[in-house]
Amino acid sequence: MKTKIAKINSDIIEKSAIREFAKMITDGKLVAFPTETVYGLGANALDDSAVKSIFAVKNRPANNPLIAHVTSLEMANTIAKNIPFELDILFNAFWPGAFTVVLEKRECVPDSVTASGKTVAVRCPSHPIAHALIQSANVPIVAPSANLSGKPSPTCFEHVYEDLNGKISGIINGGTCDIGIESTVVIPTGKNKLRLLRPGAITPEMLQDKGFEIEIDKHILTPVTDNSVVASPGMLYRHYAPKAKMMLIRGNDKDVIEYINKQIANNSNCGVLCFDNESGCFANATVIEYGTPNNPLSLSHNLFSALRKFDLTDVEIIYARVIEPCGVGLGLYNRMLRAASFNVIAI
Ligand code: TXA
Ligand code: MG
């Protein structure tokens, strides 16, 4: 298949270019587009066969449901019902943005979107291109991350191109995604109560500040065992994984750097994922700096792209510096745990 590619500037969006991609969506085809979190692989949420083709292209298990993207609460109401009024304060604060809520679904939503469940996950993205695409197609757009299942999520056009060129109808090149990790996903569990299913840039603290009690699902920081019931099927799968084995190293700066250097001395094919201005601490290794620890969004912005860069090298093992799992750091740590298959060394 020939994939139509266009570079669109989010500051001055050319309507005719967006219209061409929106028509692909309403024609039942797939289009990858940028959002403020990661690139999404979009299809008309109301078109069962288009939705099914997302699963085929990504090689995604059918029991992992999709997020429907909308431009307003009004559009959310066309696919979800009985939306609790008390959530309005959250929609006002965090929509448009990196915030997804699992709601009761309406009949019109195909089973392929929800993995045959009674709920649908809904998000209103803030990226101008995502917004313009949904607006122009005038339908909710389901979009998982635009990568092949299991690979790190795509945070720039080049990642999407590598995974999906020739397999889908269109890719909109809108540059690099700001946040770099996927949206926060929550499900209401009672009055002013939410369970956090996936951490992201909208942090538990930000939700608590709006008067909500937050329960952090235990699978955010622990692996799913064979007989445990999961609230969000996405937690089940090996995710975000680079080709090399990865180890997260926790502890104070001096001890961690010393520990990593000892490993490097024993293996000439080590990778190190470290903080800015630290590459000089590690000789004889492939070193990538990914941001500064006091700015967790700088780390989330660069994480997946750093993992993909390691895939282009011959490193056998990646030692990664991490920050505390709180605030945006919780989302970051959750992704890194999965990329490292829960291998953590605390020093
Ligand atoms: O930032 C994002 O959310 C990106 C961009 C493209 O918007 N999308 C994204 O989609 O990350 P995906 O498919 O990679 O992740 C969707 C997550 C999965 O963990 C899935 O299990 C969960 O949301 N999910 C979707 N529908 C659900 C539902 N009805 N109940 C519980 N979890 C659900
Ligand atoms: Mg994904």
Short mmCIF file of C-alpha atoms in Angstrom, two decimals, residues 126-278:
data_model
loop_
_atom_site.label_atom_id
_atom_site.label_comp_id
_atom_site.label_asym_id
_atom_site.label_seq_id
_atom_site.Cartn_x
_atom_site.Cartn_y
_atom_site.Cartn_z
CA SER A 126 -5.04 19.13 22.98
CA HIS A 127 -2.76 18.80 19.95
CA PRO A 128 -4.07 21.19 17.24
CA ILE A 129 -3.59 18.59 14.46
CA ALA A 130 -5.43 15.86 16.39
CA HIS A 131 -8.21 18.33 17.14
CA ALA A 132 -8.47 19.48 13.51
CA LEU A 133 -8.53 15.89 12.21
CA ILE A 134 -11.39 14.80 14.52
CA GLN A 135 -13.28 18.03 13.82
CA SER A 136 -12.95 17.62 10.07
CA ALA A 137 -13.91 13.90 10.09
CA ASN A 138 -16.75 14.80 12.49
CA VAL A 139 -16.61 11.38 14.16
CA PRO A 140 -14.81 10.18 17.30
CA ILE A 141 -11.47 8.65 16.33
CA VAL A 142 -10.09 5.60 18.13
CA ALA A 143 -6.33 5.69 18.32
CA PRO A 144 -3.86 3.43 20.07
CA SER A 145 -0.24 4.45 19.93
CA ALA A 146 0.98 4.26 16.31
CA ASN A 147 3.67 1.59 16.87
CA LEU A 148 3.78 -2.13 16.27
CA SER A 149 2.58 -3.85 19.46
CA GLY A 150 5.37 -4.30 22.02
CA LYS A 151 7.68 -1.60 20.60
CA PRO A 152 8.23 1.74 22.33
CA SER A 153 5.42 4.20 21.54
CA PRO A 154 6.22 6.65 18.71
CA THR A 155 7.00 10.22 19.75
CA CYS A 156 8.00 11.59 16.32
CA PHE A 157 7.14 11.04 12.66
CA GLU A 158 10.25 8.93 12.01
CA HIS A 159 9.16 6.30 14.58
CA VAL A 160 5.73 5.98 12.95
CA TYR A 161 7.28 5.80 9.49
CA GLU A 162 9.60 3.00 10.59
CA ASP A 163 6.75 0.88 11.99
CA LEU A 164 3.82 1.65 9.67
CA ASN A 165 4.92 3.03 6.28
CA GLY A 166 3.31 0.93 3.53
CA LYS A 167 0.78 -0.57 5.96
CA ILE A 168 -1.69 2.31 6.43
CA SER A 169 -3.30 4.97 4.21
CA GLY A 170 -1.81 8.11 5.74
CA ILE A 171 0.70 9.57 8.16
CA ILE A 172 0.57 13.19 9.27
CA ASN A 173 4.02 14.47 10.18
CA GLY A 174 3.47 17.03 12.92
CA GLY A 175 6.92 16.95 14.48
CA THR A 176 7.76 15.75 17.98
CA CYS A 177 5.20 15.03 20.74
CA ASP A 178 5.66 17.24 23.82
CA ILE A 179 4.83 14.85 26.66
CA GLY A 180 6.25 11.65 25.20
CA ILE A 181 4.34 9.10 27.34
CA GLU A 182 0.70 8.12 26.89
CA SER A 183 -2.24 9.75 28.65
CA THR A 184 -3.33 9.14 32.23
CA VAL A 185 -6.22 6.63 32.29
CA VAL A 186 -8.75 6.60 35.15
CA ILE A 187 -12.05 4.86 35.88
CA PRO A 188 -14.64 6.32 38.28
CA THR A 189 -15.33 3.89 41.14
CA GLY A 190 -17.76 5.93 43.28
CA LYS A 191 -18.63 9.50 44.17
CA ASN A 192 -15.43 11.55 43.79
CA LYS A 193 -13.41 8.35 43.63
CA LEU A 194 -11.16 7.23 40.79
CA ARG A 195 -8.94 4.29 40.18
CA LEU A 196 -5.76 5.13 38.30
CA LEU A 197 -5.26 2.52 35.56
CA ARG A 198 -2.32 4.12 33.77
CA PRO A 199 -0.23 7.03 35.12
CA GLY A 200 0.72 9.94 32.84
CA ALA A 201 1.27 13.68 32.80
CA ILE A 202 -1.99 14.32 34.71
CA THR A 203 -0.71 13.11 38.08
CA PRO A 204 -2.57 11.61 41.08
CA GLU A 205 -1.72 14.79 43.00
CA MET A 206 -3.40 16.95 40.31
CA LEU A 207 -6.58 14.80 40.53
CA GLN A 208 -6.54 14.89 44.34
CA ASP A 209 -6.30 18.68 44.19
CA LYS A 210 -9.69 18.65 42.44
CA GLY A 211 -11.25 16.81 45.39
CA PHE A 212 -10.94 13.21 44.18
CA GLU A 213 -9.78 10.20 46.12
CA ILE A 214 -7.32 8.22 43.99
CA GLU A 215 -6.67 4.52 44.26
CA ILE A 216 -3.51 3.52 42.43
CA ASP A 217 -4.05 0.20 40.72
CA LYS A 218 -1.48 -2.24 42.07
CA HIS A 219 -0.44 -3.31 38.58
CA ILE A 220 1.01 0.13 37.91
CA LEU A 221 4.12 -0.85 39.86
CA THR A 222 3.91 -4.64 40.05
CA PRO A 223 3.80 -7.27 37.33
CA VAL A 224 0.58 -9.07 36.48
CA THR A 225 0.68 -12.65 37.70
CA ASP A 226 -1.09 -15.43 35.82
CA ASN A 227 -4.15 -15.58 38.03
CA SER A 228 -4.69 -11.90 38.87
CA VAL A 229 -7.65 -9.97 37.43
CA VAL A 230 -6.63 -6.80 35.60
CA ALA A 231 -8.71 -3.63 35.42
CA SER A 232 -7.06 -2.48 32.19
CA PRO A 233 -5.92 -5.10 29.69
CA GLY A 234 -3.03 -2.90 28.52
CA MET A 235 -1.25 -3.85 31.76
CA LEU A 236 -0.97 -7.45 30.62
CA TYR A 237 1.43 -7.02 27.80
CA ARG A 238 5.19 -6.64 27.51
CA HIS A 239 5.44 -3.04 26.48
CA TYR A 240 7.82 -0.33 25.40
CA ALA A 241 10.62 -2.83 25.24
CA PRO A 242 13.96 -2.08 23.58
CA LYS A 243 15.72 -5.06 21.94
CA ALA A 244 18.43 -5.15 24.60
CA LYS A 245 17.82 -6.28 28.16
CA MET A 246 17.27 -3.32 30.47
CA MET A 247 17.94 -2.82 34.20
CA LEU A 248 16.74 0.10 36.30
CA ILE A 249 19.29 1.15 38.91
CA ARG A 250 17.98 2.96 42.00
CA GLY A 251 20.04 4.60 44.73
CA ASN A 252 22.05 7.74 45.39
CA ASP A 253 23.87 9.28 42.43
CA LYS A 254 27.40 8.31 43.49
CA ASP A 255 26.58 4.66 44.22
CA VAL A 256 24.54 4.22 41.05
CA ILE A 257 27.26 5.68 38.83
CA GLU A 258 29.88 3.51 40.55
CA TYR A 259 27.72 0.37 40.17
CA ILE A 260 27.12 1.00 36.46
CA ASN A 261 30.83 1.57 35.85
CA LYS A 262 31.62 -1.79 37.46
CA GLN A 263 29.22 -3.50 35.04
CA ILE A 264 30.78 -1.65 32.08
CA ALA A 265 34.20 -2.93 33.12
CA ASN A 266 32.93 -6.50 32.70
CA ASN A 267 31.00 -6.09 29.45
CA SER A 268 32.07 -4.10 26.41
CA ASN A 269 28.51 -3.91 24.99
CA CYS A 270 26.73 -1.86 27.66
CA GLY A 271 24.28 0.97 27.13
CA VAL A 272 23.66 3.63 29.75
CA LEU A 273 20.51 5.76 29.89
CA CYS A 274 21.51 8.64 32.14
CA PHE A 275 20.61 12.19 33.08
CA ASP A 276 21.87 15.28 31.24
CA ASN A 277 25.57 16.15 31.69
CA GLU A 278 26.40 12.68 33.03
#
